[in-house]
mmCIF file of C-alpha atoms and ligand atoms in Angstrom:
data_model
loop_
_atom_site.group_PDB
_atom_site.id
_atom_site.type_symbol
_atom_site.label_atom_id
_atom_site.label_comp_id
_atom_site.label_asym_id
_atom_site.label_seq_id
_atom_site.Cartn_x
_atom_site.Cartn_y
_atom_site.Cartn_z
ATOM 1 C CA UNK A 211 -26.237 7.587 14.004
ATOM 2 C CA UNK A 212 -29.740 7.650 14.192
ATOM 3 C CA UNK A 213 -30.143 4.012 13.338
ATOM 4 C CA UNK A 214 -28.708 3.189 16.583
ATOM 5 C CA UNK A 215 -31.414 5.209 18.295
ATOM 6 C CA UNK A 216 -34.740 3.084 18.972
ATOM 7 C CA UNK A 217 -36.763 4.990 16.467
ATOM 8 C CA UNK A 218 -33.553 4.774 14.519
ATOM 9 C CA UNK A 219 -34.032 0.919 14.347
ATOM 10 C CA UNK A 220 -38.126 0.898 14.036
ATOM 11 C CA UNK A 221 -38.056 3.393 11.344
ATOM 12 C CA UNK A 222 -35.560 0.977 9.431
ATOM 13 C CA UNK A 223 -37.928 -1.738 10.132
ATOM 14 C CA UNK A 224 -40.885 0.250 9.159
ATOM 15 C CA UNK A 225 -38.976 1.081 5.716
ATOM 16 C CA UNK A 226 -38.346 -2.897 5.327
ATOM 17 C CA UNK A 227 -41.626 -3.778 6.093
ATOM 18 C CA UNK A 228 -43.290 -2.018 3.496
ATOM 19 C CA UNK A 229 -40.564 -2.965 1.378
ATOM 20 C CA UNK A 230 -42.676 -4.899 -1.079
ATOM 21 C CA UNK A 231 -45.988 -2.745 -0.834
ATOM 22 C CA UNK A 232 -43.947 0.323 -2.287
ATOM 23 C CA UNK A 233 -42.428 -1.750 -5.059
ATOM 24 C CA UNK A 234 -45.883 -3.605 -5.760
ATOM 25 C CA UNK A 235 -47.045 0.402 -6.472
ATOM 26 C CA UNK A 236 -44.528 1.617 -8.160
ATOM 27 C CA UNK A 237 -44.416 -0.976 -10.582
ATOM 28 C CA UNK A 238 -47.739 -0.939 -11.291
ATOM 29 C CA UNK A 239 -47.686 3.158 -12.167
ATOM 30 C CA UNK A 240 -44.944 2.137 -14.656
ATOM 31 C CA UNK A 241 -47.036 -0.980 -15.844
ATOM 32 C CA UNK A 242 -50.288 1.501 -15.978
ATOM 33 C CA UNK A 243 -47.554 3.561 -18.899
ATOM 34 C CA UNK A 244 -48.385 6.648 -16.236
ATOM 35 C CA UNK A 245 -45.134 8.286 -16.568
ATOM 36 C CA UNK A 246 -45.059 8.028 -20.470
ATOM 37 C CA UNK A 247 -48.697 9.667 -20.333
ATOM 38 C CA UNK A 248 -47.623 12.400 -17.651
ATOM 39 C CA UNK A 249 -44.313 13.017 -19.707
ATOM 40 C CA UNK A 250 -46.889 13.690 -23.143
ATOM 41 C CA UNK A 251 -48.783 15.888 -21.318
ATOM 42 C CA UNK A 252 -45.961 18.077 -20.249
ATOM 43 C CA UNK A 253 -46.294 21.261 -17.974
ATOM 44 C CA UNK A 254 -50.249 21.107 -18.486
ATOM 45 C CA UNK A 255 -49.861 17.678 -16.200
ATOM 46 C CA UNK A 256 -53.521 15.606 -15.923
ATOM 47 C CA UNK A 257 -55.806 15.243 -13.827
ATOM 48 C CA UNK A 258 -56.702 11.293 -11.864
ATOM 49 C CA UNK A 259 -59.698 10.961 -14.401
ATOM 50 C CA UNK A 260 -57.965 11.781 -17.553
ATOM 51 C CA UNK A 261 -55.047 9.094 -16.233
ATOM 52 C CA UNK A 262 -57.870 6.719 -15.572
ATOM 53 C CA UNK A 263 -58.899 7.099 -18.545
ATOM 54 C CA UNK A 264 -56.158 6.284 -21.092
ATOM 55 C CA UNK A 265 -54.459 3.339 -18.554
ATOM 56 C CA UNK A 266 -58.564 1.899 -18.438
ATOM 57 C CA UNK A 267 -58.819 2.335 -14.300
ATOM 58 C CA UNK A 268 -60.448 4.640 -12.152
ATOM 59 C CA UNK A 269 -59.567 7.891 -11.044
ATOM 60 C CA UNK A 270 -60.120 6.665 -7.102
ATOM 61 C CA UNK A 271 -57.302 3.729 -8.203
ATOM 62 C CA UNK A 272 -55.358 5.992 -9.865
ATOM 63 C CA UNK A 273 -55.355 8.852 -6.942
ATOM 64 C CA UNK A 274 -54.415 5.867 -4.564
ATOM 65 C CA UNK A 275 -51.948 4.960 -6.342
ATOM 66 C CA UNK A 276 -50.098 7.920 -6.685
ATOM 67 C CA UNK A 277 -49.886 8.973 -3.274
ATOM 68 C CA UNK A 278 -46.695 7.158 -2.949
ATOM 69 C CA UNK A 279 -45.295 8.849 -5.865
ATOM 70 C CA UNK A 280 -46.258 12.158 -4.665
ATOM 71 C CA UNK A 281 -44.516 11.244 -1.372
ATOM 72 C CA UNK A 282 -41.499 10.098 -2.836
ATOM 73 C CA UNK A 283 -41.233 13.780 -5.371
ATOM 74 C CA UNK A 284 -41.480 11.338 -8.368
ATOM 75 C CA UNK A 285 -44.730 13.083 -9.712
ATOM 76 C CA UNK A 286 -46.170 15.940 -8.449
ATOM 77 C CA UNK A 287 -50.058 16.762 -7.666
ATOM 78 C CA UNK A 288 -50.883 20.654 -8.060
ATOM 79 C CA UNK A 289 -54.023 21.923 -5.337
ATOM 80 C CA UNK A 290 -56.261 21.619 -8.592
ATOM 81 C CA UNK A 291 -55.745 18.003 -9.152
ATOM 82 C CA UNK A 292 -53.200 18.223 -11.887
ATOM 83 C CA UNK A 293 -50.094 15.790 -11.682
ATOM 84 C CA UNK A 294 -47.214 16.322 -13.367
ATOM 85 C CA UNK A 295 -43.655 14.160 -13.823
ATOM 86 C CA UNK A 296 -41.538 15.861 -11.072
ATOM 87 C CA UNK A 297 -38.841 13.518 -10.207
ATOM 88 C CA UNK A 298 -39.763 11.309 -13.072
ATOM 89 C CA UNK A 299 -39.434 14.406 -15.408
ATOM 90 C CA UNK A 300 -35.543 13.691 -14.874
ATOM 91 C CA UNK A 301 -35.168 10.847 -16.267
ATOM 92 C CA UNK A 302 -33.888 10.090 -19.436
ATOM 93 C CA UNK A 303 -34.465 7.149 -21.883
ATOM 94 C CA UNK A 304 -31.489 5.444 -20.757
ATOM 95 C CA UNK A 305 -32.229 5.758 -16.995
ATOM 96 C CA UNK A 306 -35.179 4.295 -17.880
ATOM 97 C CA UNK A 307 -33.614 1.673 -20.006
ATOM 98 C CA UNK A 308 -31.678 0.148 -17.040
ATOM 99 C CA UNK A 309 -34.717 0.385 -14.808
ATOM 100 C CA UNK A 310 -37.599 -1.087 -16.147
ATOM 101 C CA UNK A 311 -35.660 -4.581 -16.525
ATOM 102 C CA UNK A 312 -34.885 -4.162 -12.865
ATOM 103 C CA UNK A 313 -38.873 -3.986 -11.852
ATOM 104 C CA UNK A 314 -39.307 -6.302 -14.099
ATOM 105 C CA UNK A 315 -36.472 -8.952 -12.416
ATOM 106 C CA UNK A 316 -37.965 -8.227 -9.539
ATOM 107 C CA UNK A 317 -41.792 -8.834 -10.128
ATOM 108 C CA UNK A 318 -41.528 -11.999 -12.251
ATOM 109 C CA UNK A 319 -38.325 -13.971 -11.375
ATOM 110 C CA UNK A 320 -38.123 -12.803 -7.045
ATOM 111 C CA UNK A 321 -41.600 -11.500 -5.489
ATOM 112 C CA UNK A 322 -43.390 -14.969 -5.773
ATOM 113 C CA UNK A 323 -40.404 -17.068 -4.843
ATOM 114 C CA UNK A 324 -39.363 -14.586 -2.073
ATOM 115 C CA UNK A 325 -42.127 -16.292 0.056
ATOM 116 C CA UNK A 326 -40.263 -19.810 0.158
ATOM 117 C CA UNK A 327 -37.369 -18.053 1.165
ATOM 118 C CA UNK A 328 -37.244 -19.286 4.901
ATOM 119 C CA UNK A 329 -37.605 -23.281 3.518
ATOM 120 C CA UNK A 330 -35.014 -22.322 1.035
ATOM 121 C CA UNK A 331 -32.308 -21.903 2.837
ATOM 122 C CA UNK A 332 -33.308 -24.623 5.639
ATOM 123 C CA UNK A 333 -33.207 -27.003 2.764
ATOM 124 C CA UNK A 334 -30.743 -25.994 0.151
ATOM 125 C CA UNK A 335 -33.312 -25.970 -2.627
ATOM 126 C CA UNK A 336 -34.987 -23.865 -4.573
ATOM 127 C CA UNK A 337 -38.251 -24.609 -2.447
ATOM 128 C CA UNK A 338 -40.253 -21.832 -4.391
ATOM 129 C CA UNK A 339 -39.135 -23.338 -8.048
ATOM 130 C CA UNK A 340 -40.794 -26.371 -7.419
ATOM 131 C CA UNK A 341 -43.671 -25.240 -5.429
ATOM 132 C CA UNK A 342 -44.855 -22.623 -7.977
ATOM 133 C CA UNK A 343 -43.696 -24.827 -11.202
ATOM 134 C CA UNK A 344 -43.047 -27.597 -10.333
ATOM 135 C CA UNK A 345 -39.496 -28.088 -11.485
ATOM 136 C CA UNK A 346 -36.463 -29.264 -9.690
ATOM 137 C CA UNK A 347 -33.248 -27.772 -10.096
ATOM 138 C CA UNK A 348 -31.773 -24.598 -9.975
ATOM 139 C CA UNK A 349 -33.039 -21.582 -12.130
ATOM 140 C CA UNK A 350 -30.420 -21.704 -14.787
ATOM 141 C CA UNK A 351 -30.702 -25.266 -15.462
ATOM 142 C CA UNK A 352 -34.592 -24.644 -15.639
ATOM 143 C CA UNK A 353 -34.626 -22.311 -19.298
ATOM 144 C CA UNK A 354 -36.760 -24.622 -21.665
ATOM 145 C CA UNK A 355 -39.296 -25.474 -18.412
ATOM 146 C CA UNK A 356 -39.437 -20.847 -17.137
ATOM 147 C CA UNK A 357 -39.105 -19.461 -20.488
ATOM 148 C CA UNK A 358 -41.173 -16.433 -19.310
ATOM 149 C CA UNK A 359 -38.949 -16.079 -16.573
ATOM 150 C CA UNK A 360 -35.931 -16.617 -18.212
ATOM 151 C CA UNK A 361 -36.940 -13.638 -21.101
ATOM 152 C CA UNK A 362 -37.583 -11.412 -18.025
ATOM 153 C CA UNK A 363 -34.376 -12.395 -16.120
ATOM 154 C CA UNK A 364 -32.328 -12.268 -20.004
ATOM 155 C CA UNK A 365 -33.573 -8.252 -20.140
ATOM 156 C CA UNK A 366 -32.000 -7.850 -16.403
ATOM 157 C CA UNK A 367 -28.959 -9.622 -17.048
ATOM 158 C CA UNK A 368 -28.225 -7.924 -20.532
ATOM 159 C CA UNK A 369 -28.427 -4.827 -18.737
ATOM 160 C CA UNK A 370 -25.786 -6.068 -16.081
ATOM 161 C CA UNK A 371 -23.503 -6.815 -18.652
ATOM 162 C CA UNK A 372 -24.273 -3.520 -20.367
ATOM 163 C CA UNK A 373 -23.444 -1.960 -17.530
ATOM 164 C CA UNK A 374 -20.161 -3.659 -16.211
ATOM 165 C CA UNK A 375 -18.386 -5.548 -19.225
ATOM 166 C CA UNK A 376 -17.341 -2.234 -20.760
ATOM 167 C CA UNK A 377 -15.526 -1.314 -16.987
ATOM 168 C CA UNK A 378 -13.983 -4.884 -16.906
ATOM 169 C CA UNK A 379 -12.922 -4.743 -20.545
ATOM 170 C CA UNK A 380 -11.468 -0.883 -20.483
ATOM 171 C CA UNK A 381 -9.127 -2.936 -17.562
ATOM 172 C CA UNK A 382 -8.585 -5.836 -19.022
ATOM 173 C CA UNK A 383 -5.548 -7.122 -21.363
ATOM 174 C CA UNK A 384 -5.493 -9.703 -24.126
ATOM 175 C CA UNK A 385 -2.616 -11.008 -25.805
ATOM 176 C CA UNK A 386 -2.929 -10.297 -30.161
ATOM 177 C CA UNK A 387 -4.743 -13.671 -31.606
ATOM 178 C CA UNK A 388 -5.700 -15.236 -27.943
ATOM 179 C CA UNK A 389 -8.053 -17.782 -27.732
ATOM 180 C CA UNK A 390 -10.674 -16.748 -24.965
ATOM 181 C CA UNK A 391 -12.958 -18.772 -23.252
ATOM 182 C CA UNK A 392 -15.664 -17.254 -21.831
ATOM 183 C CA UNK A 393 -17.032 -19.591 -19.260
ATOM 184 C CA UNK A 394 -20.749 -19.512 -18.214
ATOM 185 C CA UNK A 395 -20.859 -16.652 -21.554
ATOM 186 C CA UNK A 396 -24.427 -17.101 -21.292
ATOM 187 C CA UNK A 397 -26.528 -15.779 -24.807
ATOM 188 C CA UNK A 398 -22.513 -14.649 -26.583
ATOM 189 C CA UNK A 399 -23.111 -11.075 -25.219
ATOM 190 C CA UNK A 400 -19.736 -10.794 -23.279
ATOM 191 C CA UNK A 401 -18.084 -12.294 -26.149
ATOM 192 C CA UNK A 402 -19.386 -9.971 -28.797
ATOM 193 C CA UNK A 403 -18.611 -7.169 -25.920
ATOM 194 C CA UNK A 404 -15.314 -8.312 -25.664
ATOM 195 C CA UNK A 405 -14.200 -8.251 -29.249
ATOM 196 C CA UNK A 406 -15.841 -4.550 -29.204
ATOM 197 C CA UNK A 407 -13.362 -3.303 -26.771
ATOM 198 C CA UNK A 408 -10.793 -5.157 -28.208
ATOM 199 C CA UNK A 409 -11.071 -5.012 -32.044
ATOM 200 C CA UNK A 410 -7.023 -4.503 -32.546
ATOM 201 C CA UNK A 411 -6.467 -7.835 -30.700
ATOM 202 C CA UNK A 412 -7.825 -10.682 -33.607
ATOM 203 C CA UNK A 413 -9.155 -12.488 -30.663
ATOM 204 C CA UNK A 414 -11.159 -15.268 -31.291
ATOM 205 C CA UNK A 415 -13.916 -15.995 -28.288
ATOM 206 C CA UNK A 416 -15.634 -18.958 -27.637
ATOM 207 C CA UNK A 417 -18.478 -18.686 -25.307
ATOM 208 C CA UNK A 418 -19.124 -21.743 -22.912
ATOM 209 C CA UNK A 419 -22.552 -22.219 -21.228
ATOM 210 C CA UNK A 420 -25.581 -24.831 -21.078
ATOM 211 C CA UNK A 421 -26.401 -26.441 -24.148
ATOM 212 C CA UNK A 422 -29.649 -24.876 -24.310
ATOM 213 C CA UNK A 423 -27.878 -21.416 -25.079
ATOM 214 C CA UNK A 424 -26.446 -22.792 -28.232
ATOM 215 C CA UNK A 425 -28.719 -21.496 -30.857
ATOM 216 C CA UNK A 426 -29.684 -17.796 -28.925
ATOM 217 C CA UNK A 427 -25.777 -17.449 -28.818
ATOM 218 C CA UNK A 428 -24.992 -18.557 -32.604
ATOM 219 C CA UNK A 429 -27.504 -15.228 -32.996
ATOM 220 C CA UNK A 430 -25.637 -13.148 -30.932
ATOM 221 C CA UNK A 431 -22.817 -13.852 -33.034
ATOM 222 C CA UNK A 432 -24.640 -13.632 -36.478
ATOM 223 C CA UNK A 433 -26.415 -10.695 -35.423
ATOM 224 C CA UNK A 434 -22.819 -9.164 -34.333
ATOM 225 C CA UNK A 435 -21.718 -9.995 -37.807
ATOM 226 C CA UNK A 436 -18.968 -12.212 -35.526
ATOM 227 C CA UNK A 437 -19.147 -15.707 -36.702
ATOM 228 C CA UNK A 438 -16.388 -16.514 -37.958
ATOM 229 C CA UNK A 439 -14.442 -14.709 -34.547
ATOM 230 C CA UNK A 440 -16.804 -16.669 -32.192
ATOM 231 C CA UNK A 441 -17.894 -20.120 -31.728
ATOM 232 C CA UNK A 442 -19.901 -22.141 -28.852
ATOM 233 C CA UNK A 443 -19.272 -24.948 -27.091
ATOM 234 C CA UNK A 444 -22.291 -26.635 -24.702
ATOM 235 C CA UNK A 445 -21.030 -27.899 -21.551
ATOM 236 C CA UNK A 446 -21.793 -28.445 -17.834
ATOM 237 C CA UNK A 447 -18.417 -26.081 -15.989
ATOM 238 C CA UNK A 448 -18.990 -28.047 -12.396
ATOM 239 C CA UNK A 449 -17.738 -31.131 -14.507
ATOM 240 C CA UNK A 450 -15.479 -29.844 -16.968
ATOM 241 C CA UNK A 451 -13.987 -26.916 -18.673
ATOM 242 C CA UNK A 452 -12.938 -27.327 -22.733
ATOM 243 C CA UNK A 453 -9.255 -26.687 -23.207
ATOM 244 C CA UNK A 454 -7.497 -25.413 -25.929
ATOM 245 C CA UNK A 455 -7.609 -21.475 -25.027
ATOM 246 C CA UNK A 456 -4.995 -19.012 -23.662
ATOM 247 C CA UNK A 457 -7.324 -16.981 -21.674
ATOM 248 C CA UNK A 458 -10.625 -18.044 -19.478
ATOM 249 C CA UNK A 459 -12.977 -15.714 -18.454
ATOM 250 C CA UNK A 460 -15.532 -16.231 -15.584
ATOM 251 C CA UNK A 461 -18.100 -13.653 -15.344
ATOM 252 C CA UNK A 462 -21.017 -13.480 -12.943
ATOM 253 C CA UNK A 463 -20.684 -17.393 -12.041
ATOM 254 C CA UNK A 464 -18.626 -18.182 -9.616
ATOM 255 C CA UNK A 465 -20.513 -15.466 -7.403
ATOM 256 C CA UNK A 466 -23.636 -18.187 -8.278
ATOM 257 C CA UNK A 467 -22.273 -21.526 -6.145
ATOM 258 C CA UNK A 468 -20.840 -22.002 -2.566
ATOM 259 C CA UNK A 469 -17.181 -22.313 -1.882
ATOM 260 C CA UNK A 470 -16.798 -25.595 -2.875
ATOM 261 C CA UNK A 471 -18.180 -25.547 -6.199
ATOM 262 C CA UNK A 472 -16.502 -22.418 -6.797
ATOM 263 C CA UNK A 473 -13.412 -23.995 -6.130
ATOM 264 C CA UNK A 474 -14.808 -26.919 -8.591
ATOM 265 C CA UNK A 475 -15.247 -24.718 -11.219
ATOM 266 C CA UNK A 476 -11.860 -22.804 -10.822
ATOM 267 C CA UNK A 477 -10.066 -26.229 -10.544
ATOM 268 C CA UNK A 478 -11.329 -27.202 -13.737
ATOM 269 C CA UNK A 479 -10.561 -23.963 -15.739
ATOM 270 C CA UNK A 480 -6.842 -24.352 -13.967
ATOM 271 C CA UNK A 481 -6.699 -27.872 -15.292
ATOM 272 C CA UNK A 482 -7.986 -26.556 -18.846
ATOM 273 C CA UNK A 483 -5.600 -23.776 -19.239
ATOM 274 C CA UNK A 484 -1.875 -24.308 -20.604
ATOM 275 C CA UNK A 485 0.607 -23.298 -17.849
ATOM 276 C CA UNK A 486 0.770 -19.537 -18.484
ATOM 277 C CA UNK A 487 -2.785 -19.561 -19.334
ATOM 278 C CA UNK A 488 -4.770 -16.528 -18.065
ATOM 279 C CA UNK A 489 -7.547 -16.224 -16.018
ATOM 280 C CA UNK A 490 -9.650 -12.780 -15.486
ATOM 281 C CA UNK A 491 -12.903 -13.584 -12.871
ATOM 282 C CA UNK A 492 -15.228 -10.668 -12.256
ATOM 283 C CA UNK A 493 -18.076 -11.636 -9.839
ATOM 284 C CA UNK A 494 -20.474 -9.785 -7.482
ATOM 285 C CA UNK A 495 -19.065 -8.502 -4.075
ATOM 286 C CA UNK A 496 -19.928 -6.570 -0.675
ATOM 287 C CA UNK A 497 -17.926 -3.347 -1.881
ATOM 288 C CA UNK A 498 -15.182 -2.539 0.771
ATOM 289 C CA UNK A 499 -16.399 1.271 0.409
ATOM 290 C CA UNK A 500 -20.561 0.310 0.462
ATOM 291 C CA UNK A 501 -22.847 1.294 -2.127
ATOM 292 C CA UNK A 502 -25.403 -0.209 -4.601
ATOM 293 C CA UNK A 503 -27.931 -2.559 -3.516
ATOM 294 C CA UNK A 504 -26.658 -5.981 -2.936
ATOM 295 C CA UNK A 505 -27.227 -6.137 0.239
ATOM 296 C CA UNK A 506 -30.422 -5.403 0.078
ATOM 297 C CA UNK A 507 -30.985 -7.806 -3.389
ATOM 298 C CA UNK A 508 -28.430 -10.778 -3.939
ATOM 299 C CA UNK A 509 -28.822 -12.972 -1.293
ATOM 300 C CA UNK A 510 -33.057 -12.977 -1.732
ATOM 301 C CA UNK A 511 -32.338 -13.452 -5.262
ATOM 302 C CA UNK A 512 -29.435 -16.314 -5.100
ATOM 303 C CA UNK A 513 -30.799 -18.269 -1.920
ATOM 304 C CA UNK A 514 -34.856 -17.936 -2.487
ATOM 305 C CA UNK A 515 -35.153 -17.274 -6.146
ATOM 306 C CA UNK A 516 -32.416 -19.091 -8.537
ATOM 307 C CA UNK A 517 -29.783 -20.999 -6.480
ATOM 308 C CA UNK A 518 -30.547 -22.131 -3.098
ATOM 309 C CA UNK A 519 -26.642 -21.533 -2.735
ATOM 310 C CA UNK A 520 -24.018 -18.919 -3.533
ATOM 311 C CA UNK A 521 -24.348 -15.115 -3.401
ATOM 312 C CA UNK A 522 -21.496 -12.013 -3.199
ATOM 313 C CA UNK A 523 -18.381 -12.273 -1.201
ATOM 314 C CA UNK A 524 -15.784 -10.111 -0.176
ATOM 315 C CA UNK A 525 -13.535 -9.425 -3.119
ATOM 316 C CA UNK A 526 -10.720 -11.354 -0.415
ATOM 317 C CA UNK A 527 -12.690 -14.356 -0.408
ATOM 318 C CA UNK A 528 -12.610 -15.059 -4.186
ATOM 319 C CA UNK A 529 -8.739 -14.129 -4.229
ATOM 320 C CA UNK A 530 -8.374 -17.166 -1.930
ATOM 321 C CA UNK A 531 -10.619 -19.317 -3.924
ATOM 322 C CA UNK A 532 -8.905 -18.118 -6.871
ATOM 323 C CA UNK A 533 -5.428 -19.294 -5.388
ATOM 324 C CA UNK A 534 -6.864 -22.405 -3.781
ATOM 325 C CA UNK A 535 -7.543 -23.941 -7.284
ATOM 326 C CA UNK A 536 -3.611 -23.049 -8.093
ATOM 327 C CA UNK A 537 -3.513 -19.697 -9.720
ATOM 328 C CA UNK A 538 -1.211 -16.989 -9.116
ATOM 329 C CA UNK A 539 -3.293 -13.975 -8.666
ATOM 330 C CA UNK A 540 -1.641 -10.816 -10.616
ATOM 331 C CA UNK A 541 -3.720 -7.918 -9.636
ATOM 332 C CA UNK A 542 -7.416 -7.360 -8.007
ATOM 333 C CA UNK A 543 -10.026 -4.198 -8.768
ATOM 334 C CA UNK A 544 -12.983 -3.042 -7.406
ATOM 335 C CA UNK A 545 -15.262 -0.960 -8.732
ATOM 336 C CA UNK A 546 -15.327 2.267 -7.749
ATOM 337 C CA UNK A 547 -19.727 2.338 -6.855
ATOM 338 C CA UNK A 548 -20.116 6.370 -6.990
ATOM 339 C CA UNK A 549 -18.612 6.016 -10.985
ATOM 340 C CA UNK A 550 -22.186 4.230 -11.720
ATOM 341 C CA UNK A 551 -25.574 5.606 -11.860
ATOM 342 C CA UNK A 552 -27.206 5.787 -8.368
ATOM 343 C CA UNK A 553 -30.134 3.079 -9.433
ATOM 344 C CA UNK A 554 -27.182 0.329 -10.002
ATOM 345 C CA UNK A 555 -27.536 -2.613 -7.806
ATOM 346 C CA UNK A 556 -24.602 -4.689 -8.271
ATOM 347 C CA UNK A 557 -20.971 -4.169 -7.293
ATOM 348 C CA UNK A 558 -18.208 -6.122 -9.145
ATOM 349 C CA UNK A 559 -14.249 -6.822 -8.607
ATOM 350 C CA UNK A 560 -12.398 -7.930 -11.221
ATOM 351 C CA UNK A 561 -9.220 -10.272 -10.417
ATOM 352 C CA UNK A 562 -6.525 -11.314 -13.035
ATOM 353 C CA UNK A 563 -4.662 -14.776 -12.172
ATOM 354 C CA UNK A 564 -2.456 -17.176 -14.393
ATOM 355 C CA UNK A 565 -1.591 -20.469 -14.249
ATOM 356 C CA UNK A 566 2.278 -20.671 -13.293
ATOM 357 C CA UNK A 567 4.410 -21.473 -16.235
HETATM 358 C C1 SAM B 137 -25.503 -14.837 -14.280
HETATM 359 S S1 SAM B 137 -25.332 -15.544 -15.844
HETATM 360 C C2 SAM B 137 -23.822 -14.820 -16.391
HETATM 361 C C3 SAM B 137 -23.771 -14.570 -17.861
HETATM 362 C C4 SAM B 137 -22.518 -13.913 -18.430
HETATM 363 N N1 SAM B 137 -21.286 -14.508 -17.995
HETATM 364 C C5 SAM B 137 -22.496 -12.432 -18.147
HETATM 365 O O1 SAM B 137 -21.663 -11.942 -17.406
HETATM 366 O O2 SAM B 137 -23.362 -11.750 -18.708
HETATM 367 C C6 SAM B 137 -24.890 -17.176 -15.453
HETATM 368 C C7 SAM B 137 -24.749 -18.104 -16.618
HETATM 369 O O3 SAM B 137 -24.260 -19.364 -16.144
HETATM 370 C C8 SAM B 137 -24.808 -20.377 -16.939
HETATM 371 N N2 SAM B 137 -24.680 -21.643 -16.211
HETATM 372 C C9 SAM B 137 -25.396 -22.058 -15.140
HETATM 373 N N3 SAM B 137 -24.959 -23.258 -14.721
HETATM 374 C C10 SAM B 137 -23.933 -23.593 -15.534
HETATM 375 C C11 SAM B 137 -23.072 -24.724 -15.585
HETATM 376 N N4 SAM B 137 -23.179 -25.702 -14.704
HETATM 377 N N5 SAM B 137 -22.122 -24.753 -16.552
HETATM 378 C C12 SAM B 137 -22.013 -23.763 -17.460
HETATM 379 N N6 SAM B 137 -22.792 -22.645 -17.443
HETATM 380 C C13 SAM B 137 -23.752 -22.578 -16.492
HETATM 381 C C14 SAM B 137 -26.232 -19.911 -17.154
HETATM 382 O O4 SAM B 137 -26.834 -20.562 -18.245
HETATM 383 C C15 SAM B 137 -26.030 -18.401 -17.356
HETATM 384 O O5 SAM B 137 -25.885 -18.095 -18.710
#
């Protein structure tokens, strides 16, 4: 493998070096609207002054600019100047959909905070929350003091759940009438997901989360036309979990905290749960087989940029969790990375457990 050669290894650190540099350009062609205006223009392309001039640049900015894209096939530059969509010219609306949040995620909620990293996880705090706004805390418990961060990382996260509720629901199994709680449900969006892929089951889904989701969720559900099937309940999971549901759901939380709170948080949905009670936990992981990007993201994002703990396991390590707070676990699945478009970053495993009867 040529990564075990030397220029094997200094290419690899050449390509994480300029790591940020390529994103910083690439974001800024889609923030410039230059692939909308090269997609208009069609076959014909445009030339750099003609981009300059309807994304209010210069045609020098606009030809530096684009070198990267012309290196990476994205656009294309013809020996007369004229650049046309190439790569980009593949792309559909969805792609695109699922991609911008991800630059977005990326520019406003990690690239500043990235730079505290190093104190971050010498100190177990979110060293660049406080330094760059002054808050203390973690990110989530930060929504009414980031809100421009928070509507940036709510576009990412929607897009997550887009993206891998309808794979953990298509697996997933609810008994007619259960009473579901969806722990950490954030905005209702899982919920409303849920009853989607289960509309034979007359489940009724109450979403669990900070108080400050309360009113965005109440929404979600008015919006879905699902109020009277859903209902929220404001709560803090690391000190208790409401009871009075057959099934708990934990999605993209316990993947947020260390062990130990993990363990916290399972305990208490054990405790909540009648014996019998179900428990389905999907969560990030290192995929046994490789793929995505969460390598390369997740544990930037959860140590420098929201958590200052926590980050993907091995879908093993969350089975043992899962059975350390008492469960009997019933069946594990990953996901299968090559059935997702090649942009997707995360990689999930799903794990159903109950609570012995
Ligand atoms: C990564 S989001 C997951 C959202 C949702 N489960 C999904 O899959 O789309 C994490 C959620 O945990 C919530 N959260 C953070 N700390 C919490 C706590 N201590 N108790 C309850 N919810 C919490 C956040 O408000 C946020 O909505």
């Amino acid at each position: 493998m040529s990564r075990h050669t030397k220029d094997g290894v200094l290419r690899t650190l050449r390509d994480i070096i300029v790591g940020p540099t390529r994103f910083a350009t690439i974001a800024t062609i889609f923030e410039l609207g230059i692939p909308a205006q090269l997609e208009t223009a069609g076959e014909e392309g445009m030339n750099a002054a003609q981009l300059a001039a309807v994304t209010a640049t210069t045609a020098h900015n606009i030809e530096q600019l684009l070198q990267l894209a012309v290196k990476e096939g994205l656009v294309a530059r013809s020996e007369n100047g004229q650049y046309t969509p190439a790569g980009l010219a593949l792309l559909d609306d969805g792609d695109l959909a699922r991609i911008t949040p991800w630059i977005g995620l990326v520019k406003e909620v990690c690239l500043r905070q990235v730079y505290h990293l190093t104190e971050s996880v010498r100190s177990g705090e979110t060293v660049g929350l406080k330094e760059l706004y002054g808050v203390e805390g973690n990110f989530y418990s930060n929504m009414l003091n980031l809100p421009s961060l928070h509507e940036t990382w709510a576009k990412a996260m929607a897009q997550v759940t887009a993206l891998a509720d309808p794979w953990l629901f298509g697996r997933l199994d609810f008994p007619r009438g259960a009473r579901v709680l969806d722990v950490a449900g954030n905005t209702g969006q899982g919920a409303v997901l849920a009853h989607r892929h289960h509309a034979d089951k007359d489940l009724h889904i109450t979403c669990f989360d900070l108080p400050e989701k309360e009113s965005a969720a109440l929404a979600t559900f008015k919006e879905a036309g699902l109020e009277e099937r859903c209902a929220f309940i404001g709560g803090d999971a690391l000190a208790a979990v409401p009871a009075g549901f057959d099934v708990i759901t934990i999605k993209h939380f316990l993947d947020m905290w260390d062990r130990q709170n993990a363990v916290r948080i399972l305990r208490n949905a054990y405790e909540a749960l009648p014996p019998g009670g179900i428990l389905y936990a999907m969560h990030l992981v290192y995929p046994e087989q490789g793929g995505g990007g969460v390598e390369e993201f997740f544990p930037a994002y959860f140590l420098g940029c929201t958590m200052a703990q926590g980050g993907p396991q091995k879908t093993a390590a969350y089975v043992a969790w899962i059975e350390e707070a008492g469960f009997t676990v019933t069946s594990v699945t990953e996901q299968d990375t090559t059935a997702f478009p090649a942009d997707t970053i995360p990689a999930h495993s799903v794990i159903c457990a109950s609570k012995p009867a």
